[in-house]
Structures are given as C-alpha cells and as structure tokens.
Amino acid sequence: MEHDFHLRIFFFFKTFSYFACLIFSMQKIIKASVLVIGINDFFTT
C-alpha cells in the first residue's frame, strides 16, 4: 500500500515534469515562429 502510494507520486511528478518541459518548448517554438513571421512581415512590407 505504502509502496504503491510512493510509486504513484513518482509517476505523477514524472508526468508533470514531462508536460512542463513540453509546454516550455512549445512556448519557445511559438515565440520563434512569431519572431520569424514578424521578420518576414518586416522585409516584405
């Protein structure tokens, strides 16, 4: 019972950190895309 509880917490934290990394990299990708689109707009106008 106790072991299962610890395992669950460990799994939860692993999943949480994975999603946090995913969201963080997505934000970076979105920021980069916005920057590229902005630069393209700047050069085309």
PDB file as gemmi writes it, atoms N, CA and C in Angstrom:
CRYST1    1.000    1.000    1.000  90.00  90.00  90.00 P 1                      
ATOM      1  N   MET A   1       0.833  -1.198   0.000  1.00  0.00           N  
ATOM      2  CA  MET A   1       0.000   0.000   0.000  1.00  0.00           C  
ATOM      3  C   MET A   1       0.879   1.263   0.000  1.00  0.00           C  
ATOM      4  N   GLU A   2       1.810   1.307   0.961  1.00  0.00           N  
ATOM      5  CA  GLU A   2       2.695   2.464   1.072  1.00  0.00           C  
ATOM      6  C   GLU A   2       3.566   2.600  -0.185  1.00  0.00           C  
ATOM      7  N   HIS A   3       4.075   1.456  -0.636  1.00  0.00           N  
ATOM      8  CA  HIS A   3       4.937   1.449  -1.819  1.00  0.00           C  
ATOM      9  C   HIS A   3       4.165   1.945  -3.042  1.00  0.00           C  
ATOM     10  N   ASP A   4       2.949   1.510  -3.190  1.00  0.00           N  
ATOM     11  CA  ASP A   4       2.114   1.908  -4.312  1.00  0.00           C  
ATOM     12  C   ASP A   4       1.884   3.421  -4.303  1.00  0.00           C  
ATOM     13  N   PHE A   5       1.689   3.970  -3.100  1.00  0.00           N  
ATOM     14  CA  PHE A   5       1.464   5.409  -2.945  1.00  0.00           C  
ATOM     15  C   PHE A   5       2.691   6.194  -3.421  1.00  0.00           C  
ATOM     16  N   HIS A   6       3.873   5.759  -3.001  1.00  0.00           N  
ATOM     17  CA  HIS A   6       5.110   6.428  -3.411  1.00  0.00           C  
ATOM     18  C   HIS A   6       5.302   6.323  -4.928  1.00  0.00           C  
ATOM     19  N   LEU A   7       4.987   5.176  -5.473  1.00  0.00           N  
ATOM     20  CA  LEU A   7       5.108   4.958  -6.909  1.00  0.00           C  
ATOM     21  C   LEU A   7       4.187   5.917  -7.666  1.00  0.00           C  
ATOM     22  N   ARG A   8       2.998   6.090  -7.139  1.00  0.00           N  
ATOM     23  CA  ARG A   8       2.021   6.974  -7.778  1.00  0.00           C  
ATOM     24  C   ARG A   8       2.508   8.414  -7.776  1.00  0.00           C  
ATOM     25  N   ILE A   9       3.070   8.836  -6.641  1.00  0.00           N  
ATOM     26  CA  ILE A   9       3.590  10.206  -6.540  1.00  0.00           C  
ATOM     27  C   ILE A   9       4.742  10.389  -7.521  1.00  0.00           C  
ATOM     28  N   PHE A  10       5.632   9.402  -7.584  1.00  0.00           N  
ATOM     29  CA  PHE A  10       6.772   9.459  -8.503  1.00  0.00           C  
ATOM     30  C   PHE A  10       6.282   9.568  -9.942  1.00  0.00           C  
ATOM     31  N   PHE A  11       5.292   8.751 -10.297  1.00  0.00           N  
ATOM     32  CA  PHE A  11       4.750   8.757 -11.653  1.00  0.00           C  
ATOM     33  C   PHE A  11       4.114  10.112 -11.966  1.00  0.00           C  
ATOM     34  N   PHE A  12       3.384  10.659 -10.979  1.00  0.00           N  
ATOM     35  CA  PHE A  12       2.733  11.952 -11.154  1.00  0.00           C  
ATOM     36  C   PHE A  12       3.762  13.044 -11.431  1.00  0.00           C  
ATOM     37  N   PHE A  13       4.846  13.058 -10.634  1.00  0.00           N  
ATOM     38  CA  PHE A  13       5.876  14.074 -10.816  1.00  0.00           C  
ATOM     39  C   PHE A  13       6.588  13.913 -12.154  1.00  0.00           C  
ATOM     40  N   LYS A  14       6.815  12.661 -12.566  1.00  0.00           N  
ATOM     41  CA  LYS A  14       7.457  12.415 -13.856  1.00  0.00           C  
ATOM     42  C   LYS A  14       6.592  12.947 -14.996  1.00  0.00           C  
ATOM     43  N   THR A  15       5.292  12.651 -14.912  1.00  0.00           N  
ATOM     44  CA  THR A  15       4.358  13.118 -15.933  1.00  0.00           C  
ATOM     45  C   THR A  15       4.285  14.642 -15.931  1.00  0.00           C  
ATOM     46  N   PHE A  16       4.229  15.223 -14.715  1.00  0.00           N  
ATOM     47  CA  PHE A  16       4.130  16.677 -14.588  1.00  0.00           C  
ATOM     48  C   PHE A  16       5.337  17.367 -15.197  1.00  0.00           C  
ATOM     49  N   SER A  17       6.548  16.867 -14.874  1.00  0.00           N  
ATOM     50  CA  SER A  17       7.764  17.486 -15.394  1.00  0.00           C  
ATOM     51  C   SER A  17       7.826  17.327 -16.912  1.00  0.00           C  
ATOM     52  N   TYR A  18       7.343  16.173 -17.408  1.00  0.00           N  
ATOM     53  CA  TYR A  18       7.330  15.954 -18.856  1.00  0.00           C  
ATOM     54  C   TYR A  18       6.438  16.979 -19.551  1.00  0.00           C  
ATOM     55  N   PHE A  19       5.232  17.194 -18.970  1.00  0.00           N  
ATOM     56  CA  PHE A  19       4.319  18.162 -19.563  1.00  0.00           C  
ATOM     57  C   PHE A  19       4.861  19.586 -19.439  1.00  0.00           C  
ATOM     58  N   ALA A  20       5.531  19.869 -18.317  1.00  0.00           N  
ATOM     59  CA  ALA A  20       6.122  21.198 -18.124  1.00  0.00           C  
ATOM     60  C   ALA A  20       7.179  21.466 -19.192  1.00  0.00           C  
ATOM     61  N   CYS A  21       8.023  20.475 -19.453  1.00  0.00           N  
ATOM     62  CA  CYS A  21       9.048  20.603 -20.495  1.00  0.00           C  
ATOM     63  C   CYS A  21       8.402  20.782 -21.865  1.00  0.00           C  
ATOM     64  N   LEU A  22       7.345  20.023 -22.099  1.00  0.00           N  
ATOM     65  CA  LEU A  22       6.631  20.093 -23.367  1.00  0.00           C  
ATOM     66  C   LEU A  22       6.059  21.491 -23.578  1.00  0.00           C  
ATOM     67  N   ILE A  23       5.387  22.012 -22.550  1.00  0.00           N  
ATOM     68  CA  ILE A  23       4.778  23.348 -22.636  1.00  0.00           C  
ATOM     69  C   ILE A  23       5.871  24.402 -22.827  1.00  0.00           C  
ATOM     70  N   PHE A  24       6.982  24.248 -22.085  1.00  0.00           N  
ATOM     71  CA  PHE A  24       8.076  25.213 -22.179  1.00  0.00           C  
ATOM     72  C   PHE A  24       8.646  25.250 -23.596  1.00  0.00           C  
ATOM     73  N   SER A  25       8.884  24.071 -24.181  1.00  0.00           N  
ATOM     74  CA  SER A  25       9.434  24.024 -25.536  1.00  0.00           C  
ATOM     75  C   SER A  25       8.420  24.524 -26.556  1.00  0.00           C  
ATOM     76  N   MET A  26       7.134  24.258 -26.316  1.00  0.00           N  
ATOM     77  CA  MET A  26       6.098  24.758 -27.217  1.00  0.00           C  
ATOM     78  C   MET A  26       6.090  26.282 -27.210  1.00  0.00           C  
ATOM     79  N   GLN A  27       6.229  26.874 -26.017  1.00  0.00           N  
ATOM     80  CA  GLN A  27       6.270  28.337 -25.904  1.00  0.00           C  
ATOM     81  C   GLN A  27       7.458  28.893 -26.681  1.00  0.00           C  
ATOM     82  N   LYS A  28       8.621  28.213 -26.559  1.00  0.00           N  
ATOM     83  CA  LYS A  28       9.815  28.656 -27.273  1.00  0.00           C  
ATOM     84  C   LYS A  28       9.600  28.573 -28.777  1.00  0.00           C  
ATOM     85  N   ILE A  29       8.975  27.475 -29.232  1.00  0.00           N  
ATOM     86  CA  ILE A  29       8.714  27.276 -30.666  1.00  0.00           C  
ATOM     87  C   ILE A  29       7.756  28.354 -31.170  1.00  0.00           C  
ATOM     88  N   ILE A  30       6.705  28.621 -30.387  1.00  0.00           N  
ATOM     89  CA  ILE A  30       5.714  29.638 -30.774  1.00  0.00           C  
ATOM     90  C   ILE A  30       6.379  31.011 -30.849  1.00  0.00           C  
ATOM     91  N   LYS A  31       7.223  31.313 -29.841  1.00  0.00           N  
ATOM     92  CA  LYS A  31       7.918  32.597 -29.827  1.00  0.00           C  
ATOM     93  C   LYS A  31       8.814  32.739 -31.059  1.00  0.00           C  
ATOM     94  N   ALA A  32       9.524  31.645 -31.396  1.00  0.00           N  
ATOM     95  CA  ALA A  32      10.412  31.655 -32.557  1.00  0.00           C  
ATOM     96  C   ALA A  32       9.612  31.854 -33.845  1.00  0.00           C  
ATOM     97  N   SER A  33       8.450  31.170 -33.941  1.00  0.00           N  
ATOM     98  CA  SER A  33       7.614  31.296 -35.136  1.00  0.00           C  
ATOM     99  C   SER A  33       7.097  32.718 -35.278  1.00  0.00           C  
ATOM    100  N   VAL A  34       6.660  33.314 -34.172  1.00  0.00           N  
ATOM    101  CA  VAL A  34       6.163  34.690 -34.187  1.00  0.00           C  
ATOM    102  C   VAL A  34       7.278  35.629 -34.634  1.00  0.00           C  
ATOM    103  N   LEU A  35       8.485  35.380 -34.135  1.00  0.00           N  
ATOM    104  CA  LEU A  35       9.636  36.204 -34.495  1.00  0.00           C  
ATOM    105  C   LEU A  35       9.914  36.094 -35.994  1.00  0.00           C  
ATOM    106  N   VAL A  36       9.902  34.869 -36.517  1.00  0.00           N  
ATOM    107  CA  VAL A  36      10.159  34.641 -37.939  1.00  0.00           C  
ATOM    108  C   VAL A  36       9.084  35.303 -38.784  1.00  0.00           C  
ATOM    109  N   ILE A  37       7.821  35.149 -38.380  1.00  0.00           N  
ATOM    110  CA  ILE A  37       6.715  35.763 -39.125  1.00  0.00           C  
ATOM    111  C   ILE A  37       6.854  37.285 -39.098  1.00  0.00           C  
ATOM    112  N   GLY A  38       7.236  37.831 -37.933  1.00  0.00           N  
ATOM    113  CA  GLY A  38       7.427  39.274 -37.802  1.00  0.00           C  
ATOM    114  C   GLY A  38       8.538  39.771 -38.701  1.00  0.00           C  
ATOM    115  N   ILE A  39       9.635  39.014 -38.773  1.00  0.00           N  
ATOM    116  CA  ILE A  39      10.768  39.394 -39.630  1.00  0.00           C  
ATOM    117  C   ILE A  39      10.344  39.336 -41.095  1.00  0.00           C  
ATOM    118  N   ASN A  40       9.595  38.288 -41.467  1.00  0.00           N  
ATOM    119  CA  ASN A  40       9.110  38.163 -42.844  1.00  0.00           C  
ATOM    120  C   ASN A  40       8.212  39.343 -43.196  1.00  0.00           C  
ATOM    121  N   ASP A  41       7.319  39.709 -42.277  1.00  0.00           N  
ATOM    122  CA  ASP A  41       6.434  40.859 -42.479  1.00  0.00           C  
ATOM    123  C   ASP A  41       7.254  42.136 -42.676  1.00  0.00           C  
ATOM    124  N   PHE A  42       8.271  42.284 -41.838  1.00  0.00           N  
ATOM    125  CA  PHE A  42       9.117  43.480 -41.868  1.00  0.00           C  
ATOM    126  C   PHE A  42       9.820  43.612 -43.215  1.00  0.00           C  
ATOM    127  N   PHE A  43      10.297  42.488 -43.760  1.00  0.00           N  
ATOM    128  CA  PHE A  43      11.040  42.526 -45.019  1.00  0.00           C  
ATOM    129  C   PHE A  43      10.130  42.616 -46.243  1.00  0.00           C  
ATOM    130  N   THR A  44       8.901  42.086 -46.122  1.00  0.00           N  
ATOM    131  CA  THR A  44       8.020  42.094 -47.288  1.00  0.00           C  
ATOM    132  C   THR A  44       7.296  43.427 -47.436  1.00  0.00           C  
ATOM    133  N   THR A  45       7.118  44.158 -46.345  1.00  0.00           N  
ATOM    134  CA  THR A  45       6.405  45.440 -46.441  1.00  0.00           C  
ATOM    135  C   THR A  45       7.362  46.562 -46.779  1.00  0.00           C  
TER     136      THR A  45                                                      
END                                                                             
